[in-house]
PDB file of C-alpha atoms (C1' of nucleotides) in Angstrom:
ATOM      1  CA  UNK A 283      15.029   2.851  18.298  1.00 78.00           C
ATOM      2  CA  UNK A 284      13.885   5.891  19.922  1.00 78.00           C
ATOM      3  CA  UNK A 285      11.595   8.241  17.978  1.00 79.00           C
ATOM      4  CA  UNK A 286      13.985  11.174  18.240  1.00 84.00           C
ATOM      5  CA  UNK A 287      16.953   9.139  16.925  1.00 91.00           C
ATOM      6  CA  UNK A 288      14.665   7.866  14.071  1.00 94.00           C
ATOM      7  CA  UNK A 289      13.791  11.307  12.980  1.00 96.00           C
ATOM      8  CA  UNK A 290      17.315  12.559  13.020  1.00 97.00           C
ATOM      9  CA  UNK A 291      18.231   9.361  11.065  1.00 97.00           C
ATOM     10  CA  UNK A 292      15.544  10.081   8.532  1.00 98.00           C
ATOM     11  CA  UNK A 293      16.784  13.732   7.897  1.00 98.00           C
ATOM     12  CA  UNK A 294      20.286  12.254   7.444  1.00 97.00           C
ATOM     13  CA  UNK A 295      19.035   9.885   4.720  1.00 98.00           C
ATOM     14  CA  UNK A 296      16.857  12.153   2.644  1.00 98.00           C
ATOM     15  CA  UNK A 297      19.451  11.811  -0.243  1.00 97.00           C
ATOM     16  CA  UNK A 298      20.702   8.288  -0.017  1.00 98.00           C
ATOM     17  CA  UNK A 299      18.330   7.185  -3.066  1.00 98.00           C
ATOM     18  CA  UNK A 300      18.160   3.287  -3.762  1.00 98.00           C
ATOM     19  CA  UNK A 301      19.669   2.685  -7.252  1.00 98.00           C
ATOM     20  CA  UNK A 302      17.689   0.977 -10.212  1.00 98.00           C
ATOM     21  CA  UNK A 303      19.564  -2.262  -9.562  1.00 98.00           C
ATOM     22  CA  UNK A 304      17.980  -2.608  -6.066  1.00 98.00           C
ATOM     23  CA  UNK A 305      14.588  -3.190  -7.905  1.00 98.00           C
ATOM     24  CA  UNK A 306      15.964  -5.709 -10.535  1.00 98.00           C
ATOM     25  CA  UNK A 307      15.826  -8.933  -8.431  1.00 97.00           C
ATOM     26  CA  UNK A 308      12.967 -11.564  -7.916  1.00 98.00           C
ATOM     27  CA  UNK A 309      10.053  -9.494  -6.705  1.00 98.00           C
ATOM     28  CA  UNK A 310       9.366 -11.134  -3.110  1.00 98.00           C
ATOM     29  CA  UNK A 311      13.074 -10.369  -2.543  1.00 98.00           C
ATOM     30  CA  UNK A 312      12.817  -6.910  -3.309  1.00 98.00           C
ATOM     31  CA  UNK A 313       9.364  -6.538  -1.241  1.00 98.00           C
ATOM     32  CA  UNK A 314      11.321  -7.888   1.806  1.00 98.00           C
ATOM     33  CA  UNK A 315      14.396  -5.644   1.276  1.00 98.00           C
ATOM     34  CA  UNK A 316      12.280  -2.588   1.148  1.00 98.00           C
ATOM     35  CA  UNK A 317      11.221  -3.063   4.768  1.00 98.00           C
ATOM     36  CA  UNK A 318      13.140  -0.333   6.573  1.00 98.00           C
ATOM     37  CA  UNK A 319      13.655   1.673   3.597  1.00 98.00           C
ATOM     38  CA  UNK A 320      12.208   5.460   3.462  1.00 98.00           C
ATOM     39  CA  UNK A 321       9.345   6.538   1.142  1.00 98.00           C
ATOM     40  CA  UNK A 322       9.976  10.341   0.485  1.00 98.00           C
ATOM     41  CA  UNK A 323       7.223  12.735  -0.888  1.00 98.00           C
ATOM     42  CA  UNK A 324       7.997  16.249  -1.826  1.00 98.00           C
ATOM     43  CA  UNK A 325       4.790  18.249  -2.011  1.00 98.00           C
ATOM     44  CA  UNK A 326       4.344  20.772  -4.663  1.00 97.00           C
ATOM     45  CA  UNK A 327       4.592  23.431  -1.702  1.00 97.00           C
ATOM     46  CA  UNK A 328       8.005  22.070  -1.158  1.00 97.00           C
ATOM     47  CA  UNK A 329       7.114  20.441   2.020  1.00 97.00           C
ATOM     48  CA  UNK A 330       8.920  17.018   2.829  1.00 98.00           C
ATOM     49  CA  UNK A 331       6.957  14.004   3.924  1.00 98.00           C
ATOM     50  CA  UNK A 332       8.593  10.723   4.704  1.00 98.00           C
ATOM     51  CA  UNK A 333       8.134   7.436   6.528  1.00 98.00           C
ATOM     52  CA  UNK A 334       9.819   3.964   6.963  1.00 98.00           C
ATOM     53  CA  UNK A 335       8.195   1.243   4.945  1.00 98.00           C
ATOM     54  CA  UNK A 336       6.999  -1.489   7.393  1.00 97.00           C
ATOM     55  CA  UNK A 337       4.667  -3.593   5.189  1.00 97.00           C
ATOM     56  CA  UNK A 338       4.798  -4.699   1.478  1.00 97.00           C
ATOM     57  CA  UNK A 339       3.511  -7.197  -0.909  1.00 97.00           C
ATOM     58  CA  UNK A 340       5.090  -8.881  -4.043  1.00 98.00           C
ATOM     59  CA  UNK A 341       3.047  -9.004  -7.279  1.00 98.00           C
ATOM     60  CA  UNK A 342       4.266 -10.684 -10.507  1.00 97.00           C
ATOM     61  CA  UNK A 343       3.093 -11.751 -13.973  1.00 94.00           C
ATOM     62  CA  UNK A 344       1.769 -14.608 -15.520  1.00 88.00           C
ATOM     63  CA  UNK A 345       2.503 -17.005 -12.660  1.00 95.00           C
ATOM     64  CA  UNK A 346       0.567 -14.801 -10.224  1.00 97.00           C
ATOM     65  CA  UNK A 347      -3.390 -14.882 -10.594  1.00 96.00           C
ATOM     66  CA  UNK A 348      -3.619 -11.937  -8.012  1.00 97.00           C
ATOM     67  CA  UNK A 349      -1.506  -9.549 -10.059  1.00 97.00           C
ATOM     68  CA  UNK A 350      -2.894  -7.096 -12.495  1.00 98.00           C
ATOM     69  CA  UNK A 351      -0.425  -8.257 -15.014  1.00 98.00           C
ATOM     70  CA  UNK A 352      -1.852 -11.879 -14.779  1.00 97.00           C
ATOM     71  CA  UNK A 353      -3.548 -11.532 -18.123  1.00 95.00           C
ATOM     72  CA  UNK A 354      -1.156  -9.489 -20.044  1.00 96.00           C
ATOM     73  CA  UNK A 355      -0.649  -5.679 -20.788  1.00 97.00           C
ATOM     74  CA  UNK A 356      -3.853  -3.176 -20.340  1.00 97.00           C
ATOM     75  CA  UNK A 357      -3.942   0.342 -20.274  1.00 97.00           C
ATOM     76  CA  UNK A 358      -3.823   0.509 -16.566  1.00 98.00           C
ATOM     77  CA  UNK A 359      -0.938  -1.805 -15.852  1.00 98.00           C
ATOM     78  CA  UNK A 360       1.339  -0.650 -18.683  1.00 98.00           C
ATOM     79  CA  UNK A 361       4.010   0.900 -16.089  1.00 98.00           C
ATOM     80  CA  UNK A 362       4.398  -2.674 -14.658  1.00 98.00           C
ATOM     81  CA  UNK A 363       5.768  -3.791 -17.883  1.00 98.00           C
ATOM     82  CA  UNK A 364       8.356  -0.967 -17.996  1.00 98.00           C
ATOM     83  CA  UNK A 365      11.813  -0.422 -16.378  1.00 98.00           C
ATOM     84  CA  UNK A 366      12.102  -1.083 -12.551  1.00 98.00           C
ATOM     85  CA  UNK A 367      12.241   1.759 -10.000  1.00 98.00           C
ATOM     86  CA  UNK A 368       9.044   3.617 -11.366  1.00 98.00           C
ATOM     87  CA  UNK A 369       5.912   4.205  -9.492  1.00 98.00           C
ATOM     88  CA  UNK A 370       2.676   2.189 -10.375  1.00 98.00           C
ATOM     89  CA  UNK A 371      -0.356   3.760  -9.078  1.00 98.00           C
ATOM     90  CA  UNK A 372      -3.900   2.682  -9.386  1.00 98.00           C
ATOM     91  CA  UNK A 373      -7.330   3.641  -8.244  1.00 97.00           C
ATOM     92  CA  UNK A 374      -9.118   0.826  -6.045  1.00 97.00           C
ATOM     93  CA  UNK A 375     -12.532   0.494  -4.962  1.00 96.00           C
ATOM     94  CA  UNK A 376     -13.468   3.822  -6.674  1.00 95.00           C
ATOM     95  CA  UNK A 377     -11.973   5.913  -4.118  1.00 96.00           C
ATOM     96  CA  UNK A 378      -8.353   4.820  -2.832  1.00 97.00           C
ATOM     97  CA  UNK A 379      -5.042   4.729  -4.531  1.00 98.00           C
ATOM     98  CA  UNK A 380      -2.487   2.211  -4.090  1.00 98.00           C
ATOM     99  CA  UNK A 381       1.363   2.724  -4.498  1.00 98.00           C
ATOM    100  CA  UNK A 382       3.772   0.263  -5.940  1.00 98.00           C
ATOM    101  CA  UNK A 383       7.252   0.140  -7.116  1.00 98.00           C
ATOM    102  CA  UNK A 384       8.169  -1.546 -10.415  1.00 98.00           C
ATOM    103  CA  UNK A 385      10.462  -4.620 -10.174  1.00 98.00           C
ATOM    104  CA  UNK A 386      12.452  -6.944 -12.310  1.00 98.00           C
ATOM    105  CA  UNK A 387      13.979  -6.333 -15.661  1.00 98.00           C
ATOM    106  CA  UNK A 388      11.924  -4.232 -18.265  1.00 97.00           C
ATOM    107  CA  UNK A 389       9.234  -6.528 -20.061  1.00 96.00           C
ATOM    108  CA  UNK A 390       8.932  -8.653 -16.966  1.00 97.00           C
ATOM    109  CA  UNK A 391       5.783  -7.257 -15.153  1.00 98.00           C
ATOM    110  CA  UNK A 392       6.075  -7.090 -11.651  1.00 98.00           C
ATOM    111  CA  UNK A 393       5.759  -4.719  -8.622  1.00 98.00           C
ATOM    112  CA  UNK A 394       5.822  -4.237  -4.957  1.00 98.00           C
ATOM    113  CA  UNK A 395       2.746  -2.824  -3.198  1.00 98.00           C
ATOM    114  CA  UNK A 396       3.719  -0.665  -0.380  1.00 98.00           C
ATOM    115  CA  UNK A 397       0.988  -1.362   2.245  1.00 97.00           C
ATOM    116  CA  UNK A 398       2.115   0.680   5.218  1.00 97.00           C
ATOM    117  CA  UNK A 399       4.758   3.206   6.448  1.00 97.00           C
ATOM    118  CA  UNK A 400       5.622   4.532   9.820  1.00 97.00           C
ATOM    119  CA  UNK A 401       5.477   8.463   9.741  1.00 97.00           C
ATOM    120  CA  UNK A 402       8.796  10.096  10.117  1.00 97.00           C
ATOM    121  CA  UNK A 403       9.001  13.549   8.645  1.00 98.00           C
ATOM    122  CA  UNK A 404       6.085  16.035   8.034  1.00 98.00           C
ATOM    123  CA  UNK A 405       3.648  14.368  10.295  1.00 96.00           C
ATOM    124  CA  UNK A 406       1.551  17.614  11.043  1.00 96.00           C
ATOM    125  CA  UNK A 407       1.218  18.017   7.149  1.00 97.00           C
ATOM    126  CA  UNK A 408      -0.055  14.089   6.968  1.00 97.00           C
ATOM    127  CA  UNK A 409      -2.581  14.793   9.715  1.00 96.00           C
ATOM    128  CA  UNK A 410      -4.098  17.803   7.597  1.00 95.00           C
ATOM    129  CA  UNK A 411      -4.319  15.750   4.405  1.00 96.00           C
ATOM    130  CA  UNK A 412      -5.980  12.814   6.193  1.00 95.00           C
ATOM    131  CA  UNK A 413      -8.182  14.386   8.632  1.00 87.00           C
ATOM    132  CA  UNK A 414      -7.631  11.687  11.477  1.00 89.00           C
ATOM    133  CA  UNK A 415      -6.334  12.657  15.001  1.00 82.00           C
ATOM    134  CA  UNK A 416      -4.899   9.252  15.681  1.00 90.00           C
ATOM    135  CA  UNK A 417      -1.201   8.729  14.661  1.00 93.00           C
ATOM    136  CA  UNK A 418      -1.644   5.079  14.291  1.00 93.00           C
ATOM    137  CA  UNK A 419      -4.508   5.356  11.773  1.00 95.00           C
ATOM    138  CA  UNK A 420      -2.325   7.730   9.773  1.00 96.00           C
ATOM    139  CA  UNK A 421      -0.316   5.547   7.254  1.00 97.00           C
ATOM    140  CA  UNK A 422      -1.368   1.874   8.302  1.00 96.00           C
ATOM    141  CA  UNK A 423      -2.774   0.954   4.939  1.00 96.00           C
ATOM    142  CA  UNK A 424      -2.266   1.275   1.286  1.00 97.00           C
ATOM    143  CA  UNK A 425      -5.162   3.686   0.682  1.00 97.00           C
ATOM    144  CA  UNK A 426      -4.160   5.670   3.929  1.00 97.00           C
ATOM    145  CA  UNK A 427      -0.507   6.262   3.142  1.00 98.00           C
ATOM    146  CA  UNK A 428      -1.279   7.623  -0.447  1.00 98.00           C
ATOM    147  CA  UNK A 429      -3.911  10.032   1.157  1.00 97.00           C
ATOM    148  CA  UNK A 430      -1.356  11.159   3.878  1.00 98.00           C
ATOM    149  CA  UNK A 431       1.218  11.814   1.284  1.00 98.00           C
ATOM    150  CA  UNK A 432      -0.853  13.251  -1.543  1.00 98.00           C
ATOM    151  CA  UNK A 433      -0.214  10.520  -3.894  1.00 98.00           C
ATOM    152  CA  UNK A 434      -2.667   9.868  -6.872  1.00 97.00           C
ATOM    153  CA  UNK A 435      -2.676   9.009 -10.426  1.00 97.00           C
ATOM    154  CA  UNK A 436      -0.810  12.243 -11.471  1.00 97.00           C
ATOM    155  CA  UNK A 437       2.368  10.410 -10.012  1.00 98.00           C
ATOM    156  CA  UNK A 438       1.902   7.368 -12.089  1.00 98.00           C
ATOM    157  CA  UNK A 439       5.050   6.238 -13.859  1.00 98.00           C
ATOM    158  CA  UNK A 440       7.334   8.670 -11.812  1.00 98.00           C
ATOM    159  CA  UNK A 441      10.976   7.469 -11.674  1.00 98.00           C
ATOM    160  CA  UNK A 442      11.649   6.871  -7.786  1.00 98.00           C
ATOM    161  CA  UNK A 443      15.328   6.208  -8.434  1.00 98.00           C
ATOM    162  CA  UNK A 444      15.875  10.087  -8.916  1.00 98.00           C
ATOM    163  CA  UNK A 445      15.356  13.090  -6.717  1.00 98.00           C
ATOM    164  CA  UNK A 446      11.825  14.414  -7.559  1.00 98.00           C
ATOM    165  CA  UNK A 447       8.372  14.420  -6.148  1.00 98.00           C
ATOM    166  CA  UNK A 448       8.486  10.643  -5.146  1.00 98.00           C
ATOM    167  CA  UNK A 449      11.379   8.385  -4.237  1.00 98.00           C
ATOM    168  CA  UNK A 450      12.931   5.915  -1.889  1.00 98.00           C
ATOM    169  CA  UNK A 451      15.933   6.053   0.147  1.00 98.00           C
ATOM    170  CA  UNK A 452      18.278   3.709   2.116  1.00 98.00           C
ATOM    171  CA  UNK A 453      17.336   4.129   5.961  1.00 98.00           C
ATOM    172  CA  UNK A 454      18.089   0.816   7.431  1.00 97.00           C
ATOM    173  CA  UNK A 455      18.128  -2.852   6.876  1.00 98.00           C
ATOM    174  CA  UNK A 456      15.692  -5.097   9.040  1.00 98.00           C
ATOM    175  CA  UNK A 457      17.153  -8.449  10.279  1.00 98.00           C
ATOM    176  CA  UNK A 458      15.371 -11.558   9.162  1.00 97.00           C
ATOM    177  CA  UNK A 459      14.368 -12.273  12.922  1.00 96.00           C
ATOM    178  CA  UNK A 460      12.268  -9.212  12.865  1.00 96.00           C
ATOM    179  CA  UNK A 461      10.429  -9.816   9.592  1.00 96.00           C
ATOM    180  CA  UNK A 462       6.935 -11.466   9.432  1.00 95.00           C
ATOM    181  CA  UNK A 463       5.649 -13.369   6.403  1.00 95.00           C
ATOM    182  CA  UNK A 464       1.886 -14.181   5.256  1.00 94.00           C
ATOM    183  CA  UNK A 465      -0.381 -14.556   2.521  1.00 94.00           C
ATOM    184  CA  UNK A 466      -1.442 -11.388   0.791  1.00 95.00           C
ATOM    185  CA  UNK A 467      -4.425  -9.380   1.868  1.00 94.00           C
ATOM    186  CA  UNK A 468      -7.687  -8.419  -0.059  1.00 93.00           C
ATOM    187  CA  UNK A 469      -7.133 -10.883  -2.823  1.00 94.00           C
ATOM    188  CA  UNK A 470      -9.218 -13.793  -4.070  1.00 91.00           C
ATOM    189  CA  UNK A 471      -6.767 -15.936  -6.059  1.00 92.00           C
ATOM    190  CA  UNK A 472      -2.944 -16.696  -5.359  1.00 94.00           C
ATOM    191  CA  UNK A 473      -3.593 -16.865  -1.451  1.00 92.00           C
ATOM    192  CA  UNK A 474      -0.964 -19.874  -1.424  1.00 94.00           C
ATOM    193  CA  UNK A 475       2.029 -17.439  -1.908  1.00 96.00           C
ATOM    194  CA  UNK A 476       3.521 -16.034   1.172  1.00 96.00           C
ATOM    195  CA  UNK A 477       4.357 -12.836  -0.294  1.00 97.00           C
ATOM    196  CA  UNK A 478       3.382 -10.294   2.112  1.00 96.00           C
ATOM    197  CA  UNK A 479       6.159  -8.994   4.389  1.00 97.00           C
ATOM    198  CA  UNK A 480       6.170  -6.778   7.401  1.00 96.00           C
ATOM    199  CA  UNK A 481       8.158  -5.778  10.621  1.00 96.00           C
ATOM    200  CA  UNK A 482       6.962  -7.619  13.526  1.00 94.00           C
ATOM    201  CA  UNK A 483       5.174  -5.882  16.214  1.00 91.00           C
ATOM    202  CA  UNK A 484       5.530  -2.427  14.402  1.00 94.00           C
ATOM    203  CA  UNK A 485       2.220  -0.688  15.382  1.00 92.00           C
ATOM    204  CA  UNK A 486       1.862   0.910  11.913  1.00 94.00           C
ATOM    205  CA  UNK A 487       1.324  -2.604   9.943  1.00 95.00           C
ATOM    206  CA  UNK A 488      -2.172  -2.588   8.915  1.00 93.00           C
ATOM    207  CA  UNK A 489      -4.640  -5.006  10.729  1.00 78.00           C
ATOM    208  CA  UNK A 490      -3.371  -5.398  14.275  1.00 64.00           C
ATOM    209  CA  UNK A 491      -4.278  -9.132  14.081  1.00 58.00           C
ATOM    210  CA  UNK A 492      -1.767  -9.539  11.317  1.00 65.00           C
ATOM    211  CA  UNK A 493       1.134  -7.872  13.046  1.00 63.00           C
ATOM    212  CA  UNK A 494       3.088 -10.848  14.476  1.00 67.00           C
TER     213      UNK A 494
ATOM    214  C1'  DC B 161     -10.885  -5.705  20.365  1.00 62.25           C
ATOM    215  C1'  DA B 162     -13.579  -8.293  16.521  1.00 62.25           C
ATOM    216  C1'  DC B 163     -16.719  -8.202  12.864  1.00 62.25           C
ATOM    217  C1'  DT B 164     -19.146  -6.270   8.896  1.00 62.25           C
ATOM    218  C1'  DA B 165     -22.256  -3.267   5.686  1.00 62.25           C
ATOM    219  C1'  DG B 166     -21.879   0.324   2.621  1.00 62.25           C
ATOM    220  C1'  DA B 167     -19.378   4.019  -0.075  1.00 62.25           C
ATOM    221  C1'  DT B 168     -17.870   4.744  -4.853  1.00 62.25           C
ATOM    222  C1'  DT B 169     -16.147   4.582  -9.916  1.00 62.25           C
ATOM    223  C1'  DT B 170     -12.302   3.041 -13.030  1.00 62.25           C
ATOM    224  C1'  DT B 171     -11.240  -0.861 -15.530  1.00 62.25           C
ATOM    225  C1'  DC B 172     -11.868  -4.684 -18.233  1.00 62.25           C
ATOM    226  C1'  DT B 173     -14.948  -8.450 -20.128  1.00 62.25           C
TER     227       DT B 173
ATOM    228  C1'  DG C  94     -22.269  -5.164 -15.975  1.00 62.25           C
ATOM    229  C1'  DA C  95     -19.347  -7.054 -12.286  1.00 62.25           C
ATOM    230  C1'  DA C  96     -15.412  -6.846  -9.810  1.00 62.25           C
ATOM    231  C1'  DA C  97     -11.945  -4.594  -7.398  1.00 62.25           C
ATOM    232  C1'  DA C  98      -4.324  -5.428  -4.164  1.00 62.25           C
ATOM    233  C1'  DT C  99      -9.690  -0.527   0.822  1.00 62.25           C
ATOM    234  C1'  DC C 100     -11.638   2.310   4.601  1.00 62.25           C
ATOM    235  C1'  DT C 101     -14.873   4.164   7.795  1.00 62.25           C
ATOM    236  C1'  DA C 102     -18.191   4.011  10.921  1.00 62.25           C
ATOM    237  C1'  DG C 103     -21.296   1.170  13.033  1.00 62.25           C
ATOM    238  C1'  DT C 104     -22.589  -2.770  16.272  1.00 62.25           C
ATOM    239  C1'  DG C 105     -21.557  -5.887  19.856  1.00 62.25           C
ATOM    240  C1'  DG C 106     -18.222  -8.051  23.595  1.00 62.25           C
TER     241       DG C 106
END
DNA sequence: CACTAGATTTTCT
DNA sequence: GAAAATCTAGTGG
């Protein structure tokens, strides 16, 4: 789709918020369904930032050794045990934040990590926040997109099914043919599970070698 | 483009 | 005290 058409479509869908039921299903299914949806961030200044989700990973509970919830509830992962549709945000490697959406019914710990987006609205603002000049490096990684959208622990627990500082809307549905699947990135255990999903050949997917 | 060392600090054992 | 769902900047092809 042409860049101009995408931008117009983004503006048209700013208020088509995904309902809580969207997140109730088995997490890998939700992770796949989130491709093509739009992450929207309203800054304290009122500026609107938005981008299409192009890469996700599913994390579950006690059947998933890669998950923060594998060994039960802790202070950090409490949100994962709560109702679906809320933001689970944590600090990784001492300096970057990762954004997840909680999935599956309350009490069943699980979430989808949003690994990359394609910038659509507020791009110049994102460039200021990230201090990079290359468009491709703006939001092609979990730590990068949170920096570009001013997302940190202050937003942990936010309900993303309501209008507010952070939410997700329906932009489009990606056909199965255009979806790539692989093991998750950056984990030690759980590499046998194929729970990473991405839009094939999209330049904003993290790691160029893993884009097909 | 491919590969990698080093940064940095919360979280849990 | 060790590990961590990462990124940047450096080297070399």
